[in-house]
Amino acid sequence: MPDITLTTLVLLCLAAAAAGWIDAVVGGGGLLLLPALLLGLPHVPAAHVLGTNKAVAIVGTTGAAVTYVRRAPVQVGTAVRIGLTALAGSMTGAFFAAGLSSDVLRPVIMVVLLGVAAFVLARPSFGTAAAGDGTDRKVTRARLVTAIVLVGGGIGFYDGLFGPGTGTFLVLALTAVLHLDLVTASATAKIVNVCTNAGALAMFAYQGTVLWQLAALMAVFNLAGGMFGARMALRKGSGFVRGVLLVVVFSLVAKLGFDQWTG
């Protein structure tokens, strides 16, 4: 366990719970969890922050995935095929992430945060479409191969290298490529995301860059948030969370920007 104050530890656990909730509903829990770890552990090497982030995230993502599979229509076979490619991509990305520093990571995360915020603002209906939209469209073999190679491999590599926003990117890509409705895309994305987290975590664990004690504590809160968020998404949809996500994104951009400027 790193040398941190009790207040910081409590705030990190709360951030883990909130990240699990957001990730389960609209994806992108890493947009909160990873910056929170960077802010809470300013003197810890970036590789250890990334590794700890994966150890926490995989627990909540798994809980959300199980909840979705039980209650929502999920194309498990498609998700597994994309997930296996994503696992290989995330392991590759995690291998290259070992050489990153926090000074490089912060501006990259800020750009990703602003990109996601711009998309959500430009698409007011994002995350609010009713389940079933587009499910009658036939998925061609070409689209399936595109999903496996580009969605799985590309986003998997990104998840291992950086991570924040992966769930959101997966939902967007699966909706665009496979014509899934947002609820099905979110459920499918959770299965794929479990694979990317597993691949990246395996590499980080091999390199010894995981703070296991801190991760175990935060994972409990992330799991609770993820399972609660999945149930809420299935019951109420994602309209309210869209507003929360925007508030969180802009707040974190402001804080990271201030730290980068003053640093």
C-alpha atoms as a printed R data frame, in Angstrom:
    type eleno elety resid chain resno       x       y       z
1   ATOM     1    CA   MET     A     1   0.000   0.000   0.000
2   ATOM     2    CA   PRO     A     2   1.485   3.393  -0.943
3   ATOM     3    CA   ASP     A     3   1.938   6.044   1.737
4   ATOM     4    CA   ILE     A     4  -1.308   8.029   1.392
5   ATOM     5    CA   THR     A     5  -3.627   9.784   3.829
6   ATOM     6    CA   LEU     A     6  -6.921   8.306   5.000
7   ATOM     7    CA   THR     A     7  -8.780  11.130   3.253
8   ATOM     8    CA   THR     A     8  -7.109  10.296  -0.060
9   ATOM     9    CA   LEU     A     9  -7.892   6.608   0.401
10  ATOM    10    CA   VAL     A    10 -11.581   7.333   1.058
11  ATOM    11    CA   LEU     A    11 -11.775   9.611  -1.977
12  ATOM    12    CA   LEU     A    12 -10.133   6.966  -4.187
13  ATOM    13    CA   CYS     A    13 -12.645   4.355  -3.015
14  ATOM    14    CA   LEU     A    14 -15.544   6.711  -3.737
15  ATOM    15    CA   ALA     A    15 -14.068   7.448  -7.157
16  ATOM    16    CA   ALA     A    16 -13.834   3.701  -7.808
17  ATOM    17    CA   ALA     A    17 -17.518   3.247  -6.944
18  ATOM    18    CA   ALA     A    18 -18.567   6.170  -9.133
19  ATOM    19    CA   ALA     A    19 -16.357   4.933 -11.976
20  ATOM    20    CA   GLY     A    20 -17.936   1.472 -11.789
21  ATOM    21    CA   TRP     A    21 -21.388   3.006 -11.952
22  ATOM    22    CA   ILE     A    22 -20.573   5.273 -14.912
23  ATOM    23    CA   ASP     A    23 -18.754   2.506 -16.771
24  ATOM    24    CA   ALA     A    24 -21.697   0.136 -16.435
25  ATOM    25    CA   VAL     A    25 -24.249   2.659 -17.683
26  ATOM    26    CA   VAL     A    26 -22.538   4.573 -20.489
27  ATOM    27    CA   GLY     A    27 -18.963   3.315 -20.505
28  ATOM    28    CA   GLY     A    28 -15.926   5.437 -19.786
29  ATOM    29    CA   GLY     A    29 -15.482   4.765 -16.086
30  ATOM    30    CA   GLY     A    30 -11.742   5.045 -16.673
31  ATOM    31    CA   LEU     A    31 -12.307   8.720 -17.413
32  ATOM    32    CA   LEU     A    32 -12.859   9.081 -13.683
33  ATOM    33    CA   LEU     A    33 -10.835   6.232 -12.183
34  ATOM    34    CA   LEU     A    34  -7.472   6.765 -13.904
35  ATOM    35    CA   PRO     A    35  -7.307  10.558 -13.408
36  ATOM    36    CA   ALA     A    36  -8.373  10.047  -9.787
37  ATOM    37    CA   LEU     A    37  -5.446   7.662  -9.288
38  ATOM    38    CA   LEU     A    38  -3.086  10.112 -10.986
39  ATOM    39    CA   LEU     A    39  -4.256  12.899  -8.713
40  ATOM    40    CA   GLY     A    40  -4.271  10.766  -5.565
41  ATOM    41    CA   LEU     A    41  -0.885   9.158  -6.232
42  ATOM    42    CA   PRO     A    42   1.159  12.002  -7.756
43  ATOM    43    CA   HIS     A    43   4.530  10.450  -6.867
44  ATOM    44    CA   VAL     A    44   3.761   6.911  -8.016
45  ATOM    45    CA   PRO     A    45   5.186   5.914 -11.454
46  ATOM    46    CA   ALA     A    46   2.638   6.012 -14.283
47  ATOM    47    CA   ALA     A    47   3.042   2.295 -15.011
48  ATOM    48    CA   HIS     A    48   1.990   1.439 -11.439
49  ATOM    49    CA   VAL     A    49  -1.007   3.773 -11.711
50  ATOM    50    CA   LEU     A    50  -2.062   2.099 -14.965
51  ATOM    51    CA   GLY     A    51  -1.600  -1.390 -13.540
52  ATOM    52    CA   THR     A    52  -3.586  -0.588 -10.401
53  ATOM    53    CA   ASN     A    53  -6.305   0.973 -12.529
54  ATOM    54    CA   LYS     A    54  -6.709  -2.281 -14.490
55  ATOM    55    CA   ALA     A    55  -6.781  -4.408 -11.337
56  ATOM    56    CA   VAL     A    56  -9.650  -2.288 -10.008
57  ATOM    57    CA   ALA     A    57 -11.556  -1.903 -13.273
58  ATOM    58    CA   ILE     A    58 -11.679  -5.584 -14.196
59  ATOM    59    CA   VAL     A    59 -13.663  -6.411 -11.057
60  ATOM    60    CA   GLY     A    60 -16.393  -3.840 -11.649
61  ATOM    61    CA   THR     A    61 -16.537  -4.565 -15.380
62  ATOM    62    CA   THR     A    62 -16.950  -8.279 -14.716
63  ATOM    63    CA   GLY     A    63 -19.775  -7.635 -12.270
64  ATOM    64    CA   ALA     A    64 -21.534  -5.375 -14.787
65  ATOM    65    CA   ALA     A    65 -21.032  -7.917 -17.593
66  ATOM    66    CA   VAL     A    66 -22.595 -10.712 -15.526
67  ATOM    67    CA   THR     A    67 -25.561  -8.478 -14.681
68  ATOM    68    CA   TYR     A    68 -26.093  -7.570 -18.346
69  ATOM    69    CA   VAL     A    69 -25.808 -11.159 -19.582
70  ATOM    70    CA   ARG     A    70 -28.501 -12.219 -17.128
71  ATOM    71    CA   ARG     A    71 -30.959  -9.475 -18.059
72  ATOM    72    CA   ALA     A    72 -30.187  -8.105 -21.557
73  ATOM    73    CA   PRO     A    73 -29.898  -9.556 -25.089
74  ATOM    74    CA   VAL     A    74 -26.181 -10.105 -25.656
75  ATOM    75    CA   GLN     A    75 -24.467 -11.682 -28.664
76  ATOM    76    CA   VAL     A    76 -22.052 -13.676 -26.520
77  ATOM    77    CA   GLY     A    77 -20.329 -15.441 -29.430
78  ATOM    78    CA   THR     A    78 -19.598 -12.167 -31.210
79  ATOM    79    CA   ALA     A    79 -18.479 -10.525 -27.985
80  ATOM    80    CA   VAL     A    80 -16.063 -13.364 -27.195
81  ATOM    81    CA   ARG     A    81 -14.487 -13.277 -30.667
82  ATOM    82    CA   ILE     A    82 -13.980  -9.526 -30.474
83  ATOM    83    CA   GLY     A    83 -12.824  -9.904 -26.875
84  ATOM    84    CA   LEU     A    84 -10.081 -12.412 -27.698
85  ATOM    85    CA   THR     A    85  -8.616 -10.029 -30.284
86  ATOM    86    CA   ALA     A    86  -8.986  -7.185 -27.797
87  ATOM    87    CA   LEU     A    87  -7.125  -9.218 -25.169
88  ATOM    88    CA   ALA     A    88  -4.118  -9.572 -27.470
89  ATOM    89    CA   GLY     A    89  -4.297  -5.884 -28.358
90  ATOM    90    CA   SER     A    90  -4.461  -4.786 -24.728
91  ATOM    91    CA   MET     A    91  -1.467  -6.928 -23.762
92  ATOM    92    CA   THR     A    92   0.526  -5.276 -26.547
93  ATOM    93    CA   GLY     A    93  -0.590  -1.837 -25.454
94  ATOM    94    CA   ALA     A    94   0.254  -2.557 -21.813
95  ATOM    95    CA   PHE     A    95   3.751  -3.677 -22.863
96  ATOM    96    CA   PHE     A    96   4.420  -0.275 -24.427
97  ATOM    97    CA   ALA     A    97   2.766   1.565 -21.531
98  ATOM    98    CA   ALA     A    98   5.566   0.556 -19.163
99  ATOM    99    CA   GLY     A    99   7.797   3.307 -20.553
100 ATOM   100    CA   LEU     A   100   5.263   6.124 -20.157
101 ATOM   101    CA   SER     A   101   5.563   8.913 -17.614
102 ATOM   102    CA   SER     A   102   2.793  10.883 -15.926
103 ATOM   103    CA   ASP     A   103   3.950  14.036 -17.737
104 ATOM   104    CA   VAL     A   104   3.081  12.354 -21.037
105 ATOM   105    CA   LEU     A   105  -0.048  10.643 -19.758
106 ATOM   106    CA   ARG     A   106  -1.852  13.711 -18.392
107 ATOM   107    CA   PRO     A   107  -2.110  15.720 -21.649
108 ATOM   108    CA   VAL     A   108  -3.142  12.586 -23.550
109 ATOM   109    CA   ILE     A   109  -5.952  11.939 -21.080
110 ATOM   110    CA   MET     A   110  -7.033  15.586 -21.335
111 ATOM   111    CA   VAL     A   111  -7.338  15.288 -25.123
112 ATOM   112    CA   VAL     A   112  -9.341  12.057 -24.785
113 ATOM   113    CA   LEU     A   113 -11.615  13.644 -22.180
114 ATOM   114    CA   LEU     A   114 -12.303  16.673 -24.373
115 ATOM   115    CA   GLY     A   115 -12.932  14.450 -27.391
116 ATOM   116    CA   VAL     A   116 -15.512  12.378 -25.526
117 ATOM   117    CA   ALA     A   117 -17.145  15.520 -24.104
118 ATOM   118    CA   ALA     A   118 -17.376  17.063 -27.584
119 ATOM   119    CA   PHE     A   119 -19.029  13.926 -28.945
120 ATOM   120    CA   VAL     A   120 -21.562  13.724 -26.114
121 ATOM   121    CA   LEU     A   121 -22.415  17.412 -26.508
122 ATOM   122    CA   ALA     A   122 -22.780  17.064 -30.289
123 ATOM   123    CA   ARG     A   123 -25.059  14.029 -29.893
124 ATOM   124    CA   PRO     A   124 -27.711  14.884 -27.273
125 ATOM   125    CA   SER     A   125 -29.424  11.556 -27.919
126 ATOM   126    CA   PHE     A   126 -26.298   9.510 -27.157
127 ATOM   127    CA   GLY     A   127 -27.102   6.829 -24.604
128 ATOM   128    CA   THR     A   128 -30.823   7.579 -24.585
129 ATOM   129    CA   ALA     A   129 -32.045   5.562 -27.611
130 ATOM   130    CA   ALA     A   130 -34.521   2.835 -26.822
131 ATOM   131    CA   ALA     A   131 -33.359  -0.740 -26.861
132 ATOM   132    CA   GLY     A   132 -34.080  -2.505 -30.083
133 ATOM   133    CA   ASP     A   133 -33.104   0.319 -32.467
134 ATOM   134    CA   GLY     A   134 -31.274  -1.171 -35.389
135 ATOM   135    CA   THR     A   135 -31.363  -4.770 -34.213
136 ATOM   136    CA   ASP     A   136 -33.169  -5.838 -37.369
137 ATOM   137    CA   ARG     A   137 -30.236  -4.917 -39.585
138 ATOM   138    CA   LYS     A   138 -28.263  -7.850 -40.867
139 ATOM   139    CA   VAL     A   139 -24.624  -8.012 -39.788
140 ATOM   140    CA   THR     A   140 -22.489  -8.977 -42.773
141 ATOM   141    CA   ARG     A   141 -19.323 -11.022 -42.546
142 ATOM   142    CA   ALA     A   142 -17.301  -7.968 -43.563
143 ATOM   143    CA   ARG     A   143 -18.734  -5.952 -40.675
144 ATOM   144    CA   LEU     A   144 -18.037  -8.775 -38.256
145 ATOM   145    CA   VAL     A   145 -14.407  -9.026 -39.411
146 ATOM   146    CA   THR     A   146 -14.088  -5.236 -39.111
147 ATOM   147    CA   ALA     A   147 -15.420  -5.407 -35.569
148 ATOM   148    CA   ILE     A   148 -13.027  -8.193 -34.620
149 ATOM   149    CA   VAL     A   149  -9.925  -6.584 -36.131
150 ATOM   150    CA   LEU     A   150 -10.466  -2.852 -35.699
151 ATOM   151    CA   VAL     A   151 -12.788  -2.682 -32.695
152 ATOM   152    CA   GLY     A   152 -11.130  -5.575 -30.874
153 ATOM   153    CA   GLY     A   153  -7.513  -5.038 -31.849
154 ATOM   154    CA   GLY     A   154  -7.506  -1.254 -32.101
155 ATOM   155    CA   ILE     A   155  -9.491  -0.357 -29.016
156 ATOM   156    CA   GLY     A   156  -7.863  -3.239 -27.141
157 ATOM   157    CA   PHE     A   157  -4.428  -1.734 -27.855
158 ATOM   158    CA   TYR     A   158  -5.642   1.678 -26.706
159 ATOM   159    CA   ASP     A   159  -7.061   0.189 -23.509
160 ATOM   160    CA   GLY     A   160  -3.757  -1.430 -22.617
161 ATOM   161    CA   LEU     A   161  -1.769   1.688 -23.483
162 ATOM   162    CA   PHE     A   162  -3.962   4.361 -21.839
163 ATOM   163    CA   GLY     A   163  -7.430   3.080 -20.979
164 ATOM   164    CA   PRO     A   164  -9.780   5.997 -20.191
165 ATOM   165    CA   GLY     A   165 -12.885   6.051 -22.359
166 ATOM   166    CA   THR     A   166 -12.499   2.473 -23.618
167 ATOM   167    CA   GLY     A   167 -16.019   1.458 -22.626
168 ATOM   168    CA   THR     A   168 -17.519   4.478 -24.367
169 ATOM   169    CA   PHE     A   169 -15.421   3.916 -27.491
170 ATOM   170    CA   LEU     A   170 -16.496   0.273 -27.564
171 ATOM   171    CA   VAL     A   171 -20.179   1.185 -27.328
172 ATOM   172    CA   LEU     A   172 -19.826   3.734 -30.136
173 ATOM   173    CA   ALA     A   173 -17.841   1.390 -32.382
174 ATOM   174    CA   LEU     A   174 -20.123  -1.603 -31.828
175 ATOM   175    CA   THR     A   175 -23.182   0.523 -32.521
176 ATOM   176    CA   ALA     A   176 -21.669   1.924 -35.734
177 ATOM   177    CA   VAL     A   177 -20.108  -1.282 -37.100
178 ATOM   178    CA   LEU     A   178 -22.595  -3.954 -36.029
179 ATOM   179    CA   HIS     A   179 -25.743  -1.781 -35.908
180 ATOM   180    CA   LEU     A   180 -26.491  -2.780 -32.321
181 ATOM   181    CA   ASP     A   181 -28.866  -0.752 -30.192
182 ATOM   182    CA   LEU     A   182 -27.146   1.056 -27.331
183 ATOM   183    CA   VAL     A   183 -28.281  -1.309 -24.594
184 ATOM   184    CA   THR     A   184 -27.053  -4.379 -26.488
185 ATOM   185    CA   ALA     A   185 -23.859  -2.554 -27.497
186 ATOM   186    CA   SER     A   186 -23.196  -1.619 -23.885
187 ATOM   187    CA   ALA     A   187 -23.767  -5.185 -22.716
188 ATOM   188    CA   THR     A   188 -21.518  -6.559 -25.478
189 ATOM   189    CA   ALA     A   189 -18.891  -3.936 -24.711
190 ATOM   190    CA   LYS     A   190 -18.692  -5.091 -21.102
191 ATOM   191    CA   ILE     A   191 -17.713  -8.618 -22.185
192 ATOM   192    CA   VAL     A   192 -15.091  -7.225 -24.565
193 ATOM   193    CA   ASN     A   193 -13.873  -4.832 -21.879
194 ATOM   194    CA   VAL     A   194 -13.364  -7.707 -19.441
195 ATOM   195    CA   CYS     A   195 -11.018  -9.267 -22.007
196 ATOM   196    CA   THR     A   196  -9.056  -6.053 -22.590
197 ATOM   197    CA   ASN     A   197  -8.708  -5.513 -18.852
198 ATOM   198    CA   ALA     A   198  -7.549  -9.109 -18.381
199 ATOM   199    CA   GLY     A   199  -4.910  -8.843 -21.102
200 ATOM   200    CA   ALA     A   200  -3.551  -5.544 -19.831
201 ATOM   201    CA   LEU     A   201  -3.635  -6.686 -16.189
202 ATOM   202    CA   ALA     A   202  -1.713  -9.855 -17.045
203 ATOM   203    CA   MET     A   203   1.067  -7.781 -18.586
204 ATOM   204    CA   PHE     A   204   1.139  -5.255 -15.735
205 ATOM   205    CA   ALA     A   205   1.205  -8.083 -13.175
206 ATOM   206    CA   TYR     A   206   4.077  -9.757 -15.041
207 ATOM   207    CA   GLN     A   207   5.986  -6.470 -14.947
208 ATOM   208    CA   GLY     A   208   5.239  -6.038 -11.228
209 ATOM   209    CA   THR     A   209   3.459  -2.700 -11.665
210 ATOM   210    CA   VAL     A   210   0.258  -3.332  -9.681
211 ATOM   211    CA   LEU     A   211  -0.385  -1.957  -6.177
212 ATOM   212    CA   TRP     A   212  -2.404  -4.998  -5.143
213 ATOM   213    CA   GLN     A   213  -3.482  -3.936  -1.643
214 ATOM   214    CA   LEU     A   214  -4.847  -0.600  -2.807
215 ATOM   215    CA   ALA     A   215  -6.415  -2.231  -5.865
216 ATOM   216    CA   ALA     A   216  -8.190  -4.886  -3.760
217 ATOM   217    CA   LEU     A   217  -9.785  -2.263  -1.528
218 ATOM   218    CA   MET     A   218 -10.875  -0.040  -4.401
219 ATOM   219    CA   ALA     A   219 -12.144  -3.055  -6.377
220 ATOM   220    CA   VAL     A   220 -14.811  -3.773  -3.752
221 ATOM   221    CA   PHE     A   221 -16.285  -0.312  -4.294
222 ATOM   222    CA   ASN     A   222 -15.877  -0.565  -8.080
223 ATOM   223    CA   LEU     A   223 -17.787  -3.867  -8.100
224 ATOM   224    CA   ALA     A   224 -20.652  -2.416  -6.092
225 ATOM   225    CA   GLY     A   225 -20.829   0.602  -8.384
226 ATOM   226    CA   GLY     A   226 -20.674  -1.521 -11.525
227 ATOM   227    CA   MET     A   227 -23.463  -3.900 -10.546
228 ATOM   228    CA   PHE     A   228 -25.674  -1.068  -9.333
229 ATOM   229    CA   GLY     A   229 -25.010   0.901 -12.524
230 ATOM   230    CA   ALA     A   230 -25.875  -2.028 -14.776
231 ATOM   231    CA   ARG     A   231 -29.198  -2.514 -13.001
232 ATOM   232    CA   MET     A   232 -29.947   1.209 -13.251
233 ATOM   233    CA   ALA     A   233 -29.098   1.259 -16.981
234 ATOM   234    CA   LEU     A   234 -31.484  -1.599 -17.655
235 ATOM   235    CA   ARG     A   235 -34.211   0.019 -15.565
236 ATOM   236    CA   LYS     A   236 -33.946   3.747 -16.381
237 ATOM   237    CA   GLY     A   237 -31.585   4.250 -19.326
238 ATOM   238    CA   SER     A   238 -28.658   6.633 -19.566
239 ATOM   239    CA   GLY     A   239 -30.139  10.122 -19.908
240 ATOM   240    CA   PHE     A   240 -29.305  11.242 -16.380
241 ATOM   241    CA   VAL     A   241 -25.829   9.709 -16.430
242 ATOM   242    CA   ARG     A   242 -25.022  11.662 -19.613
243 ATOM   243    CA   GLY     A   243 -25.243  14.892 -17.613
244 ATOM   244    CA   VAL     A   244 -23.201  13.457 -14.758
245 ATOM   245    CA   LEU     A   245 -20.531  12.243 -17.181
246 ATOM   246    CA   LEU     A   246 -20.163  15.712 -18.710
247 ATOM   247    CA   VAL     A   247 -19.782  17.323 -15.288
248 ATOM   248    CA   VAL     A   248 -17.143  14.768 -14.270
249 ATOM   249    CA   VAL     A   249 -15.251  15.085 -17.568
250 ATOM   250    CA   PHE     A   250 -15.003  18.877 -17.483
251 ATOM   251    CA   SER     A   251 -14.079  18.889 -13.789
252 ATOM   252    CA   LEU     A   252 -11.246  16.428 -14.368
253 ATOM   253    CA   VAL     A   253  -9.999  18.308 -17.436
254 ATOM   254    CA   ALA     A   254  -9.843  21.494 -15.380
255 ATOM   255    CA   LYS     A   255  -7.962  19.787 -12.536
256 ATOM   256    CA   LEU     A   256  -5.517  17.919 -14.759
257 ATOM   257    CA   GLY     A   257  -4.939  21.050 -16.819
258 ATOM   258    CA   PHE     A   258  -4.162  23.024 -13.668
259 ATOM   259    CA   ASP     A   259  -1.733  20.365 -12.443
260 ATOM   260    CA   GLN     A   260  -0.039  20.163 -15.855
261 ATOM   261    CA   TRP     A   261   0.291  23.957 -16.062
262 ATOM   262    CA   THR     A   262   1.599  24.433 -12.525
263 ATOM   263    CA   GLY     A   263   3.886  21.400 -12.860
